Amino acid sequence: MKKILLSLFTLCISLTSFAQTGADYNYTIGFRAFSLMQLPKILNQTNTQDYTKAFANGAMLKFNDNQISYRISGAYYRDDIQFDNTCATCEIANGKVTDYSFKIGFEKNFNYSKIQPYFGFDLGYRSNRFTGTIAQRNPMASNVTQTADASKNGLVLTPLIGLKVNILPQLNFYAESNLDFYYSYEKQDITETGGVARTVTTYKKWEFLLNPISAGLQFSLNGKN
């Protein structure tokens, strides 16, 4: 029994020492390999609760200070999109969505073990823009196609929780989940075919966007000792 306890104690010490070396670096560079996220609502989009998959769409720079790290991060997403507008049988929108953000914040580890849970908070700027067309779904309706340019720009507040697993002293895998509190100024510019009529509307609104998981790798640089 004593040998078992001694072995467990030795194992815990070795794991802690192994992970501790991962914290003994001044800087860490992170690359986001995969994200599952909610994008801001576009126009009168009906499927706003759907999640979007993104690959290799973000990076992070961290300045390490013991159990607290100060972080600067950025993310970029651009892709074709199609969605029901107003209702499932009303209109269909097709176009391109571009979404990017820049944030600064901090994260704090709960321990120095090989597996390190952490929490944090980011504050920053987010921009979302859709350019495309809107057409009627009902074939009996007037076949008029509108061009749309909808943009949102504003402040984003992001509490987060995550988990890091030390693979090597200078390399770890991370996965985190966060919630974006997004306050934006929105401008919708709708133009009829041939420029016959144009409607421009503006809004200020809050949105709450859940990002269930972001995962990637982090590399530590410039040892403190």
XYZ file of C-alpha atoms in Angstrom:
225
model
C 0.000 0.000 0.000
C 2.832 2.379 0.897
C 4.509 1.641 -2.416
C 1.286 2.432 -4.293
C 0.841 5.739 -2.463
C 4.492 6.626 -3.031
C 4.152 5.823 -6.749
C 1.028 7.984 -7.055
C 2.731 10.850 -5.231
C 5.790 10.588 -7.490
C 3.573 10.541 -10.575
C 1.706 13.672 -9.465
C 4.974 15.489 -8.784
C 6.382 14.514 -12.188
C 3.227 15.632 -14.026
C 3.203 18.938 -12.179
C 6.861 19.495 -12.971
C 6.280 18.613 -16.590
C 3.365 21.046 -16.888
C 5.147 23.733 -14.915
C 7.757 24.006 -17.630
C 4.953 24.839 -20.061
C 4.181 27.951 -17.968
C 7.801 29.048 -17.806
C 7.693 30.879 -21.116
C 7.066 34.558 -21.719
C 5.008 34.232 -24.888
C 2.560 31.786 -26.400
C 1.279 31.703 -29.980
C -2.014 29.937 -30.600
C -3.654 28.757 -33.825
C -7.375 27.980 -33.964
C -7.878 24.843 -36.045
C -11.652 24.436 -35.678
C -14.619 26.475 -34.467
C -18.318 25.855 -34.072
C -20.047 29.228 -33.727
C -23.189 31.287 -34.161
C -22.937 34.158 -36.629
C -24.824 37.434 -36.104
C -28.306 37.604 -37.594
C -28.444 38.842 -41.202
C -31.480 40.893 -42.310
C -34.579 38.893 -41.213
C -32.801 35.520 -41.243
C -34.931 32.711 -39.778
C -32.245 30.113 -38.861
C -30.232 32.309 -36.514
C -29.787 29.480 -33.980
C -27.827 27.316 -36.423
C -24.105 26.769 -35.872
C -21.429 27.433 -38.479
C -18.255 25.367 -38.811
C -14.994 27.179 -39.499
C -11.494 25.794 -40.024
C -8.147 27.549 -39.480
C -9.875 30.880 -38.881
C -8.105 32.405 -35.859
C -4.851 33.170 -34.073
C -3.780 34.338 -30.627
C -0.767 35.895 -28.904
C -0.435 35.527 -25.126
C 1.879 37.188 -22.597
C 2.307 34.784 -19.697
C 2.523 35.907 -16.072
C 2.418 32.893 -13.729
C -1.181 31.631 -13.698
C -2.558 34.657 -15.611
C -2.019 35.218 -19.325
C -2.926 38.381 -21.209
C -4.184 37.592 -24.686
C -4.674 39.306 -28.044
C -6.752 37.336 -30.528
C -8.281 37.669 -33.956
C -10.667 35.621 -36.069
C -11.756 35.807 -39.709
C -14.511 33.990 -41.585
C -15.732 34.446 -45.175
C -17.972 32.113 -47.139
C -21.046 31.791 -49.355
C -24.366 31.700 -47.511
C -28.004 30.957 -48.300
C -30.915 31.390 -45.894
C -34.653 31.937 -45.603
C -35.515 35.584 -45.077
C -38.578 36.626 -43.017
C -40.156 33.140 -43.250
C -39.509 29.739 -44.837
C -41.896 30.433 -47.739
C -41.300 34.177 -48.127
C -37.853 34.980 -49.504
C -34.500 33.344 -50.095
C -31.225 35.229 -49.721
C -27.961 34.288 -51.439
C -24.609 35.980 -51.077
C -21.331 36.268 -49.265
C -20.843 36.793 -45.537
C -17.654 38.233 -44.047
C -17.164 38.163 -40.283
C -14.070 39.166 -38.302
C -13.148 40.241 -34.782
C -10.225 41.548 -32.732
C -10.141 41.070 -28.958
C -7.914 41.655 -25.939
C -8.367 39.992 -22.583
C -6.970 37.559 -20.044
C -7.179 33.945 -18.958
C -6.387 32.380 -15.584
C -5.374 28.782 -15.002
C -6.821 26.844 -12.073
C -3.660 24.759 -11.622
C -0.279 23.786 -13.064
C -1.076 20.136 -13.772
C -0.804 18.439 -17.138
C -4.506 19.128 -17.703
C -5.237 22.784 -16.967
C -8.793 24.160 -16.854
C -9.024 27.943 -17.154
C -11.468 30.810 -17.403
C -11.117 34.240 -18.970
C -12.692 37.311 -20.489
C -12.174 39.154 -23.787
C -13.230 42.600 -24.942
C -13.066 43.787 -28.521
C -14.533 44.762 -31.873
C -16.554 42.643 -34.299
C -17.681 43.307 -37.864
C -20.168 41.316 -39.922
C -21.222 42.064 -43.511
C -23.504 40.367 -46.007
C -23.679 41.264 -49.705
C -26.007 39.417 -52.027
C -29.526 39.141 -53.416
C -33.037 38.492 -52.112
C -35.652 36.734 -54.260
C -39.265 35.656 -53.713
C -39.839 31.940 -53.037
C -43.457 31.996 -54.163
C -43.512 31.467 -57.961
C -46.871 33.277 -58.114
C -45.390 36.409 -56.614
C -43.720 39.157 -58.605
C -40.329 37.842 -59.698
C -38.323 40.790 -58.431
C -34.764 40.315 -57.214
C -33.336 42.822 -54.750
C -29.695 43.456 -53.953
C -28.804 43.646 -50.264
C -25.860 45.063 -48.362
C -26.200 44.550 -44.600
C -23.407 45.395 -42.168
C -22.925 45.307 -38.405
C -20.077 46.865 -36.432
C -19.739 47.046 -32.693
C -18.494 46.033 -29.274
C -18.189 42.418 -28.179
C -17.838 41.139 -24.590
C -16.793 37.498 -24.252
C -16.633 35.395 -21.063
C -15.000 32.016 -21.678
C -13.987 28.719 -20.128
C -11.455 26.282 -21.498
C -9.116 23.367 -21.056
C -5.447 22.937 -22.006
C -3.581 19.652 -22.252
C 0.210 19.763 -22.246
C 1.531 17.512 -25.004
C 5.142 18.743 -24.676
C 6.679 21.454 -22.458
C 6.348 23.969 -25.306
C 3.232 22.568 -26.958
C -0.340 22.155 -25.767
C -3.768 21.424 -27.169
C -6.598 23.718 -26.112
C -10.376 23.755 -26.377
C -12.622 26.523 -25.112
C -16.241 27.634 -25.131
C -17.466 31.228 -25.004
C -20.480 33.496 -25.268
C -20.367 36.739 -27.274
C -22.418 39.665 -25.975
C -22.515 41.713 -29.176
C -23.745 45.330 -29.250
C -23.733 46.585 -32.833
C -24.758 49.374 -35.143
C -26.505 47.790 -38.123
C -27.181 49.240 -41.561
C -29.406 47.493 -44.122
C -29.318 48.781 -47.696
C -31.904 47.147 -49.996
C -32.076 48.142 -53.678
C -34.686 47.091 -56.240
C -33.611 45.740 -59.639
C -32.351 48.538 -61.865
C -32.125 50.921 -58.933
C -35.839 51.789 -59.175
C -36.135 52.086 -55.377
C -33.763 51.960 -52.450
C -34.425 51.442 -48.718
C -31.847 52.135 -46.037
C -32.582 51.302 -42.405
C -30.365 51.393 -39.309
C -30.590 49.702 -35.916
C -28.727 49.399 -32.642
C -29.148 46.063 -30.942
C -27.757 43.412 -28.562
C -27.185 39.821 -29.639
C -26.075 36.802 -27.616
C -24.033 34.372 -29.685
C -22.948 30.996 -28.319
C -19.703 29.476 -29.582
C -19.720 25.920 -28.155
C -16.160 25.023 -29.062
C -12.934 26.414 -30.471
C -9.935 24.101 -30.575
C -6.334 24.334 -31.681
C -2.665 24.265 -30.704
C -0.504 26.647 -28.684
C 3.286 27.023 -28.868
C 5.265 28.608 -26.007
C 8.359 30.724 -26.733
C 11.180 32.541 -24.921
C 11.809 30.733 -21.636
C 11.805 32.809 -18.448
C 14.786 31.012 -16.944
